[in-house]
């Protein structure tokens, strides 16, 4: 494993609940300590064994030093989607006022799961 893969991120079971009433299962890793939040997905060429990386607390992210395009979902304190960004390329910056955390997902996963504003997450 390279130096960026040293942070242990074990996938958990998660659920996405759409405003329309359907539910989708997905795998999620939690980045909630200094090292896991600082490193995140930097330097990785692929996403890994999960569908999402949850970074908390977080209201802004950068994709500097990343080698892949990702989807982003900013969440409020109730884990409700308040901002959705598809196909965020490396070397960019995104923020969302009012967000308390963000989900980083492989490109296209937002569309696959049908994620939209107002949808909620649980894990």
PDB file of C-alpha atoms in Angstrom:
ATOM      1  CA  UNK A   1       0.000   0.000   0.000  1.00  0.00           C
ATOM      2  CA  UNK A   2       1.160   3.513  -0.765  1.00  0.00           C
ATOM      3  CA  UNK A   3       1.535   6.189   1.848  1.00  0.00           C
ATOM      4  CA  UNK A   4      -2.012   7.470   1.310  1.00  0.00           C
ATOM      5  CA  UNK A   5      -3.603   4.042   1.802  1.00  0.00           C
ATOM      6  CA  UNK A   6      -2.274   3.724   5.371  1.00  0.00           C
ATOM      7  CA  UNK A   7      -5.358   5.287   6.960  1.00  0.00           C
ATOM      8  CA  UNK A   8      -7.717   2.465   7.979  1.00  0.00           C
ATOM      9  CA  UNK A   9     -11.211   3.129   6.619  1.00  0.00           C
ATOM     10  CA  UNK A  10     -13.479   0.148   7.263  1.00  0.00           C
ATOM     11  CA  UNK A  11     -16.748   0.190   5.253  1.00  0.00           C
ATOM     12  CA  UNK A  12     -20.084   0.287   7.103  1.00  0.00           C
ATOM     13  CA  UNK A  13     -23.619  -0.339   5.806  1.00  0.00           C
ATOM     14  CA  UNK A  14     -25.463   2.834   4.865  1.00  0.00           C
ATOM     15  CA  UNK A  15     -28.878   3.738   3.452  1.00  0.00           C
ATOM     16  CA  UNK A  16     -30.056   6.585   1.271  1.00  0.00           C
ATOM     17  CA  UNK A  17     -33.725   7.592   1.693  1.00  0.00           C
ATOM     18  CA  UNK A  18     -35.019   9.678  -1.207  1.00  0.00           C
ATOM     19  CA  UNK A  19     -37.656  12.407  -0.853  1.00  0.00           C
ATOM     20  CA  UNK A  20     -39.827  10.246  -3.152  1.00  0.00           C
ATOM     21  CA  UNK A  21     -39.799   7.382  -0.648  1.00  0.00           C
ATOM     22  CA  UNK A  22     -37.393   4.825  -2.100  1.00  0.00           C
ATOM     23  CA  UNK A  23     -34.347   3.499  -0.248  1.00  0.00           C
ATOM     24  CA  UNK A  24     -30.907   2.455  -1.578  1.00  0.00           C
ATOM     25  CA  UNK A  25     -28.163   0.579   0.279  1.00  0.00           C
ATOM     26  CA  UNK A  26     -24.518   1.580  -0.050  1.00  0.00           C
ATOM     27  CA  UNK A  27     -21.165   1.045   1.685  1.00  0.00           C
ATOM     28  CA  UNK A  28     -19.642   3.992   3.538  1.00  0.00           C
ATOM     29  CA  UNK A  29     -16.343   4.726   5.282  1.00  0.00           C
ATOM     30  CA  UNK A  30     -16.136   7.352   8.023  1.00  0.00           C
ATOM     31  CA  UNK A  31     -13.303   9.896   8.163  1.00  0.00           C
ATOM     32  CA  UNK A  32     -13.770  11.507  11.563  1.00  0.00           C
ATOM     33  CA  UNK A  33     -10.274  11.852  13.012  1.00  0.00           C
ATOM     34  CA  UNK A  34      -7.416  14.165  12.085  1.00  0.00           C
ATOM     35  CA  UNK A  35      -5.478  11.727   9.874  1.00  0.00           C
ATOM     36  CA  UNK A  36      -8.429  10.222   8.012  1.00  0.00           C
ATOM     37  CA  UNK A  37      -9.896  13.695   7.352  1.00  0.00           C
ATOM     38  CA  UNK A  38      -6.536  15.165   6.307  1.00  0.00           C
ATOM     39  CA  UNK A  39      -5.679  12.383   3.879  1.00  0.00           C
ATOM     40  CA  UNK A  40      -9.156  11.374   2.675  1.00  0.00           C
ATOM     41  CA  UNK A  41      -8.859  10.217  -0.940  1.00  0.00           C
ATOM     42  CA  UNK A  42      -5.675  12.135  -1.809  1.00  0.00           C
ATOM     43  CA  UNK A  43      -3.239  10.197  -3.942  1.00  0.00           C
ATOM     44  CA  UNK A  44      -5.599   7.314  -4.668  1.00  0.00           C
ATOM     45  CA  UNK A  45      -6.167   6.202  -8.244  1.00  0.00           C
ATOM     46  CA  UNK A  46      -9.465   4.467  -7.456  1.00  0.00           C
ATOM     47  CA  UNK A  47     -12.087   4.715  -4.777  1.00  0.00           C
ATOM     48  CA  UNK A  48     -11.686   1.396  -2.978  1.00  0.00           C
ATOM     49  CA  UNK A  49     -14.171  -0.961  -1.374  1.00  0.00           C
ATOM     50  CA  UNK A  50     -16.872   1.545  -0.450  1.00  0.00           C
ATOM     51  CA  UNK A  51     -19.396   3.722  -2.256  1.00  0.00           C
ATOM     52  CA  UNK A  52     -18.761   6.821  -0.123  1.00  0.00           C
ATOM     53  CA  UNK A  53     -16.351   8.527   2.253  1.00  0.00           C
ATOM     54  CA  UNK A  54     -18.072  10.614   4.961  1.00  0.00           C
ATOM     55  CA  UNK A  55     -15.936  13.512   6.200  1.00  0.00           C
ATOM     56  CA  UNK A  56     -17.116  15.194   9.397  1.00  0.00           C
ATOM     57  CA  UNK A  57     -17.037  17.923  10.431  1.00  0.00           C
ATOM     58  CA  UNK A  58     -16.689  19.509   7.004  1.00  0.00           C
ATOM     59  CA  UNK A  59     -18.308  22.294   4.979  1.00  0.00           C
ATOM     60  CA  UNK A  60     -15.614  22.658   2.283  1.00  0.00           C
ATOM     61  CA  UNK A  61     -13.376  20.247   0.398  1.00  0.00           C
ATOM     62  CA  UNK A  62     -10.607  20.430  -2.162  1.00  0.00           C
ATOM     63  CA  UNK A  63      -9.596  17.817  -4.687  1.00  0.00           C
ATOM     64  CA  UNK A  64      -5.933  18.842  -4.775  1.00  0.00           C
ATOM     65  CA  UNK A  65      -3.557  15.888  -5.239  1.00  0.00           C
ATOM     66  CA  UNK A  66      -6.463  13.608  -6.190  1.00  0.00           C
ATOM     67  CA  UNK A  67      -6.179  11.420  -9.268  1.00  0.00           C
ATOM     68  CA  UNK A  68      -9.885  10.842  -9.941  1.00  0.00           C
ATOM     69  CA  UNK A  69     -13.126  12.729 -10.543  1.00  0.00           C
ATOM     70  CA  UNK A  70     -15.681  12.378  -7.725  1.00  0.00           C
ATOM     71  CA  UNK A  71     -19.277  13.222  -6.800  1.00  0.00           C
ATOM     72  CA  UNK A  72     -20.010  15.242  -3.638  1.00  0.00           C
ATOM     73  CA  UNK A  73     -23.039  15.459  -1.362  1.00  0.00           C
ATOM     74  CA  UNK A  74     -22.960  18.075   1.392  1.00  0.00           C
ATOM     75  CA  UNK A  75     -25.100  17.181   4.426  1.00  0.00           C
ATOM     76  CA  UNK A  76     -26.671  19.166   7.248  1.00  0.00           C
ATOM     77  CA  UNK A  77     -26.630  18.060  10.893  1.00  0.00           C
ATOM     78  CA  UNK A  78     -29.568  15.678  10.215  1.00  0.00           C
ATOM     79  CA  UNK A  79     -27.619  13.959   7.381  1.00  0.00           C
ATOM     80  CA  UNK A  80     -29.953  15.505   4.789  1.00  0.00           C
ATOM     81  CA  UNK A  81     -28.561  16.425   1.345  1.00  0.00           C
ATOM     82  CA  UNK A  82     -28.359  20.220   1.025  1.00  0.00           C
ATOM     83  CA  UNK A  83     -25.990  20.462  -1.960  1.00  0.00           C
ATOM     84  CA  UNK A  84     -25.075  17.909  -4.653  1.00  0.00           C
ATOM     85  CA  UNK A  85     -22.115  18.199  -7.046  1.00  0.00           C
ATOM     86  CA  UNK A  86     -21.484  15.636  -9.785  1.00  0.00           C
ATOM     87  CA  UNK A  87     -18.198  15.041 -11.621  1.00  0.00           C
ATOM     88  CA  UNK A  88     -15.897  17.227  -9.517  1.00  0.00           C
ATOM     89  CA  UNK A  89     -12.471  17.124 -11.158  1.00  0.00           C
ATOM     90  CA  UNK A  90      -9.093  17.082  -9.424  1.00  0.00           C
ATOM     91  CA  UNK A  91      -7.611  20.436  -8.398  1.00  0.00           C
ATOM     92  CA  UNK A  92     -10.922  22.136  -7.584  1.00  0.00           C
ATOM     93  CA  UNK A  93     -12.601  23.486  -4.456  1.00  0.00           C
ATOM     94  CA  UNK A  94     -16.231  23.199  -3.290  1.00  0.00           C
ATOM     95  CA  UNK A  95     -18.005  24.561  -0.217  1.00  0.00           C
ATOM     96  CA  UNK A  96     -21.523  24.690   1.174  1.00  0.00           C
ATOM     97  CA  UNK A  97     -22.649  27.126   3.847  1.00  0.00           C
ATOM     98  CA  UNK A  98     -24.667  25.268   6.475  1.00  0.00           C
ATOM     99  CA  UNK A  99     -23.100  21.888   5.769  1.00  0.00           C
ATOM    100  CA  UNK A 100     -21.749  19.901   8.711  1.00  0.00           C
ATOM    101  CA  UNK A 101     -20.301  17.048   6.646  1.00  0.00           C
ATOM    102  CA  UNK A 102     -19.735  15.827   3.105  1.00  0.00           C
ATOM    103  CA  UNK A 103     -19.945  12.515   1.265  1.00  0.00           C
ATOM    104  CA  UNK A 104     -17.289  11.934  -1.379  1.00  0.00           C
ATOM    105  CA  UNK A 105     -18.404   9.279  -3.874  1.00  0.00           C
ATOM    106  CA  UNK A 106     -17.049   7.739  -7.071  1.00  0.00           C
ATOM    107  CA  UNK A 107     -18.058   9.656 -10.178  1.00  0.00           C
ATOM    108  CA  UNK A 108     -21.559   8.643 -11.268  1.00  0.00           C
ATOM    109  CA  UNK A 109     -22.627   7.222  -7.877  1.00  0.00           C
ATOM    110  CA  UNK A 110     -24.957  10.188  -7.155  1.00  0.00           C
ATOM    111  CA  UNK A 111     -26.873   9.386 -10.337  1.00  0.00           C
ATOM    112  CA  UNK A 112     -26.819   5.610  -9.713  1.00  0.00           C
ATOM    113  CA  UNK A 113     -28.285   6.019  -6.223  1.00  0.00           C
ATOM    114  CA  UNK A 114     -30.734   8.711  -7.366  1.00  0.00           C
ATOM    115  CA  UNK A 115     -29.465  11.194  -4.769  1.00  0.00           C
ATOM    116  CA  UNK A 116     -31.257  14.538  -4.770  1.00  0.00           C
ATOM    117  CA  UNK A 117     -31.664  17.556  -2.509  1.00  0.00           C
ATOM    118  CA  UNK A 118     -33.671  16.730   0.606  1.00  0.00           C
ATOM    119  CA  UNK A 119     -32.770  13.046   0.594  1.00  0.00           C
ATOM    120  CA  UNK A 120     -31.431  11.684   3.879  1.00  0.00           C
ATOM    121  CA  UNK A 121     -28.761   9.227   4.877  1.00  0.00           C
ATOM    122  CA  UNK A 122     -28.324   6.779   7.752  1.00  0.00           C
ATOM    123  CA  UNK A 123     -25.554   4.493   8.946  1.00  0.00           C
TER     124      UNK A 123
END
